Short mmCIF file of C-alpha atoms and ligand atoms in Angstrom, two decimals:
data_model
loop_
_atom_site.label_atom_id
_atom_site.label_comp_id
_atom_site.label_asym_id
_atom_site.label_seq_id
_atom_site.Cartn_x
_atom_site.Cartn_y
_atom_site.Cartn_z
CA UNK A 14 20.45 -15.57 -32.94
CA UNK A 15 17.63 -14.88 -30.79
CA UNK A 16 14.30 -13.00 -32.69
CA UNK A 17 13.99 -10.65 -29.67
CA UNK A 18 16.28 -7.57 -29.65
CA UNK A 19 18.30 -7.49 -26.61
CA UNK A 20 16.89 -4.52 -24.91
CA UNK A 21 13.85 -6.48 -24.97
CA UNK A 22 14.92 -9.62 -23.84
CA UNK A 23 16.76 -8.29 -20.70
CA UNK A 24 13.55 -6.35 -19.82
CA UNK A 25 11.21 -9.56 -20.21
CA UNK A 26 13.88 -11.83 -18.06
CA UNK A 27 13.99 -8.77 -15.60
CA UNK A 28 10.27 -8.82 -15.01
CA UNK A 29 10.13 -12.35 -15.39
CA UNK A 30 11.54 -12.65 -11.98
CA UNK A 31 8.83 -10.87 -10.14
CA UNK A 32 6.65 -12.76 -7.84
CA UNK A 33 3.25 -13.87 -9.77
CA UNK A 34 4.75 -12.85 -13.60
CA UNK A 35 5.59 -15.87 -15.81
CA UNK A 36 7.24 -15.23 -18.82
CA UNK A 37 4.20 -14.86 -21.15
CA UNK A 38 3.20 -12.17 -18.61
CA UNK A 39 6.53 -10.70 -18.84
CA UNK A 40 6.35 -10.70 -22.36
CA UNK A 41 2.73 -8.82 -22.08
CA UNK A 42 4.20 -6.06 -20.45
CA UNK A 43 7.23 -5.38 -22.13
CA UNK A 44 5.58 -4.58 -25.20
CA UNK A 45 3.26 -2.63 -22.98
CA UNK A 46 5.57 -0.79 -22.00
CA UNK A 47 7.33 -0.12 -25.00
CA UNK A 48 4.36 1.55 -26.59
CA UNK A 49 3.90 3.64 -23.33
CA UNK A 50 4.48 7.38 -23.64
CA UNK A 51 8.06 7.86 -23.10
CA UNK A 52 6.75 9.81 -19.96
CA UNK A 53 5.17 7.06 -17.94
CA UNK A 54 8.20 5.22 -18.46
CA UNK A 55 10.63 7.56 -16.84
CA UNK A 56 8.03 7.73 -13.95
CA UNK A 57 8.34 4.24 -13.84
CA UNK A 58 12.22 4.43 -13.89
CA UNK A 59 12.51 7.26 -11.40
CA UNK A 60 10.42 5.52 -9.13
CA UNK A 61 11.53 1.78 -9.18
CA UNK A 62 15.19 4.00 -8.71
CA UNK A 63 14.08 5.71 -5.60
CA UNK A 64 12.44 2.16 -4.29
CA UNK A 65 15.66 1.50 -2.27
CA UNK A 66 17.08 5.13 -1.58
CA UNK A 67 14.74 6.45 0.00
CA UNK A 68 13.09 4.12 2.17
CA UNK A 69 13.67 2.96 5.18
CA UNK A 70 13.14 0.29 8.39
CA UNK A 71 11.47 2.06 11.13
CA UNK A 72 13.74 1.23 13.94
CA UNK A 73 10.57 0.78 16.23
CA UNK A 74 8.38 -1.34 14.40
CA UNK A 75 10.38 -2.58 11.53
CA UNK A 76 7.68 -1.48 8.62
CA UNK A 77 9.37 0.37 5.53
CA UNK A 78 8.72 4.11 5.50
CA UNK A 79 10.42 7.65 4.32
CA UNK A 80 10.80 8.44 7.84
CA UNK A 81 12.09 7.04 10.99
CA UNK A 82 10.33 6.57 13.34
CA UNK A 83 7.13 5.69 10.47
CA UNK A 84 4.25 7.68 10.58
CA UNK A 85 2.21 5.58 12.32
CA UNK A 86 4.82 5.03 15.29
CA UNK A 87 4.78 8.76 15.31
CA UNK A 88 1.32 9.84 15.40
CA UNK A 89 0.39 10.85 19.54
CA UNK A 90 -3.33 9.35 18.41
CA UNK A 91 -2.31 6.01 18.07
CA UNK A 92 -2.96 3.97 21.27
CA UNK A 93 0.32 2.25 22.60
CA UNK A 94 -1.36 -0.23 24.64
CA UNK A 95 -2.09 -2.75 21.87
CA UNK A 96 0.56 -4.05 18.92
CA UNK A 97 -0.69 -5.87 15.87
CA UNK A 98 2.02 -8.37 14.83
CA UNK A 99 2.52 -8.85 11.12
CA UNK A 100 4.34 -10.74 8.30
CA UNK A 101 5.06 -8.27 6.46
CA UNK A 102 4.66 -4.54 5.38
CA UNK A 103 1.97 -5.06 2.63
CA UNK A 104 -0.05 -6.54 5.31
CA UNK A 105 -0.17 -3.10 7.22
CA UNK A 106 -2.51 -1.18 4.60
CA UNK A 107 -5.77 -3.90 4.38
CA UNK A 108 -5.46 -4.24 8.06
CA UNK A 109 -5.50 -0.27 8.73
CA UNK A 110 -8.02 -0.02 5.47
CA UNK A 111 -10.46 -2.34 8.34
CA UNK A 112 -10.53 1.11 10.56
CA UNK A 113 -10.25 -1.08 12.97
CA UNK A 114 -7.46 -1.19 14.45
CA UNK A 115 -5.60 2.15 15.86
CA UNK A 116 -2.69 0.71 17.75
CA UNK A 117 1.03 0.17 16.67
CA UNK A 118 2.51 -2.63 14.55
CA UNK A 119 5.39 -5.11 14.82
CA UNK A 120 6.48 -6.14 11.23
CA UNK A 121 8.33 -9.10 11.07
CA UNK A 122 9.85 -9.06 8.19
CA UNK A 123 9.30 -13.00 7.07
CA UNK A 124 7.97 -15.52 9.37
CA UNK A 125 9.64 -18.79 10.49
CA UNK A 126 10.21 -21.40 7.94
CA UNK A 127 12.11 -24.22 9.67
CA UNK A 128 12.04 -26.22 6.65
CA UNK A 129 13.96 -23.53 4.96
CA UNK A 130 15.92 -22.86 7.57
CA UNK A 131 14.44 -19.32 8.35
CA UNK A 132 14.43 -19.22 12.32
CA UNK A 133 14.28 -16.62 14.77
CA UNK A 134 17.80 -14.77 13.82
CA UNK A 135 16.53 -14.13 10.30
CA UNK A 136 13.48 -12.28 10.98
CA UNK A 137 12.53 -9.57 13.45
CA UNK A 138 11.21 -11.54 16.24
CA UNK A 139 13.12 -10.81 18.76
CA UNK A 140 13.05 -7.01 18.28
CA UNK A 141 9.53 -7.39 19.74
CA UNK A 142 10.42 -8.40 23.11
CA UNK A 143 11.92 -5.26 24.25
CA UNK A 144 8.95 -2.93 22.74
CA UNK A 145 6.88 -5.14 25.53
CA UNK A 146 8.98 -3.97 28.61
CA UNK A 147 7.77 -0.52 29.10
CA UNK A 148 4.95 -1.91 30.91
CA UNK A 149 2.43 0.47 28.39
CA UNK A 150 1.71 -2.33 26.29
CA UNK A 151 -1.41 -4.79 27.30
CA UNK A 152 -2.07 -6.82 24.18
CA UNK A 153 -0.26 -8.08 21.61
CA UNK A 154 -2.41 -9.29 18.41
CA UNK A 155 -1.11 -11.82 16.09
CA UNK A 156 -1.81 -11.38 12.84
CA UNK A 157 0.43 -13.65 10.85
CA UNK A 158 -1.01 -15.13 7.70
CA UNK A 159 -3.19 -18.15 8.38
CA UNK A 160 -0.68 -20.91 6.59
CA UNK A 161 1.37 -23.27 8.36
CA UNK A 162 4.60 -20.85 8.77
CA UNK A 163 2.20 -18.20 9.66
CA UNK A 164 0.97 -20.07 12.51
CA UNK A 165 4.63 -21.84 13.83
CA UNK A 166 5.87 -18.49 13.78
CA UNK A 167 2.22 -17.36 16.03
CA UNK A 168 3.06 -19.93 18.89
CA UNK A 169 6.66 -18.90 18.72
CA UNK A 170 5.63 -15.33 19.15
CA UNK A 171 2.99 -16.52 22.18
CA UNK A 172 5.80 -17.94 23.84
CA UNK A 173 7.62 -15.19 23.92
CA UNK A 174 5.08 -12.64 24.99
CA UNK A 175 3.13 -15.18 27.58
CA UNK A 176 5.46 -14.96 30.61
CA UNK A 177 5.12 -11.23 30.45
CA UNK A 178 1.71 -11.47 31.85
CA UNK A 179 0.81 -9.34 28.59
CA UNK A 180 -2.58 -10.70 27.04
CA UNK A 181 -2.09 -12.77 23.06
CA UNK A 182 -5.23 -12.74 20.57
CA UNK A 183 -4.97 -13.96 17.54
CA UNK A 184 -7.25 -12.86 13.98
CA UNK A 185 -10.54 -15.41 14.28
CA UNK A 186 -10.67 -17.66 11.53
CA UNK A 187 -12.84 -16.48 8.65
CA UNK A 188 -10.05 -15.90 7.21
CA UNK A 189 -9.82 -18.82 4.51
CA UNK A 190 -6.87 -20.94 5.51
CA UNK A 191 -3.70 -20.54 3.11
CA UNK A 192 -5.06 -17.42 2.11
CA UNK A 193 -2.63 -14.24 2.21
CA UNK A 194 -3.79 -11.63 4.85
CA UNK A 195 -2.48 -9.01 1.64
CA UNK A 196 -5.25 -10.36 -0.19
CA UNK A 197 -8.20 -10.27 2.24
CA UNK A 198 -11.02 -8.36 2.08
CA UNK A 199 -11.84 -5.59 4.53
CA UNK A 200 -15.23 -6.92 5.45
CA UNK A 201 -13.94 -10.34 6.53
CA UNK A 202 -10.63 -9.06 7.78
CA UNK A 203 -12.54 -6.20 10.18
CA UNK A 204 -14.64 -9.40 11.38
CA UNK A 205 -11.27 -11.36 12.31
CA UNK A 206 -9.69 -8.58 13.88
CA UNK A 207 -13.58 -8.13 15.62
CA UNK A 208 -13.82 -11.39 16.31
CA UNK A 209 -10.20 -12.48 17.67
CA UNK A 210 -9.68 -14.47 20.65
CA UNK A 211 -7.47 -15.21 22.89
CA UNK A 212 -4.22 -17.57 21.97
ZN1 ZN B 4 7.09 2.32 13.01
#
């Protein structure tokens, strides 16, 4: 018989399986959590309940939002000629934190991983070749993390946007190499984003 009551248990394998928590972490929190004000915890509930319901994919630049199109797809301001390409959603908010940036994104959703057998199908890579055809658009920045999926899924993504005459720059280095663009810093990320050249 195990020493943990069940409740318990289920909870600590639950959060076990989120990215960065090992189990002793996972054990941490659960007991965190059970001392919490039984207030905080329904907040917690309610909201890791409405994670799923009431999001969505914008259906023009593939980032999660409560609205479709997302708010920054929506907003007149932004300037249509330029699209920053990312891996992922979480990569939008350090990248807009930079105020540097005040065009549209492309989110991918993943990036290729031919060794896992991720290719072009399984992310949204394709989706970005049509959003390039209204002519308005005269730079596309890549700003896929710098690892080595990050950058096969870069020179996928220049080959796809080079024959459209439309100009490719990618983040300057500066960024450490392996690092997480989720992770960076606003001060060196504004200086990549300053700094990028053409790819
Ligand atoms: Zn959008």
């Amino acid at each position: 018989m195990s020493i943990t009551a069940e409740p318990i248990a289920r909870l600590v394998q639950a959060l076990s399986k989120l990215p960065g928590m090992g189990p002793k972490s996972a054990q941490r929190l659960a007991y965190h959590l059970l001392l919490s004000p039984d207030a905080e915890i329904e907040e917690l509930a309610a909201s890791l309940l409405s994670l799923k319901g009431s999001l969505v994919f914008c259906s023009q630049c593939f980032n999660v939002a409560d609205s479709d199109p997302c708010s920054i797809c929506a907003d007149p301001q932004r300037d249509r000629t330029v699209i920053c390409v990312v891996e992922r959603p979480s990569d939008i908010p350090p990248l807009e934190r930079t105020g540097k940036l005040d065009g549209l994104y492309h989110v991918l959703n993943g990036c290729l991983r031919p060794a896992r057998g991720i290719g072009p199908d399984d992310i949204r890579i394709r989706e970005l070749v049509p959003r390039l055809h209204s002519g308005e658009v005269k730079e596309v920045i890549l700003a896929t993390n710098p690892t080595v999926e990050g950058e096969t899924t870069a020179m996928y993504i220049r080959q796809l946007v080079e024959p459209l005459g439309i100009k490719v720059t990618k983040l300057a280095r500066g960024l450490p190499y392996g690092a997480e663009l989720e992770y960076a810093d606003e001060m060196t990320l504004g200086q990549a984003i300053n700094s990028r050249q053409e790819f």
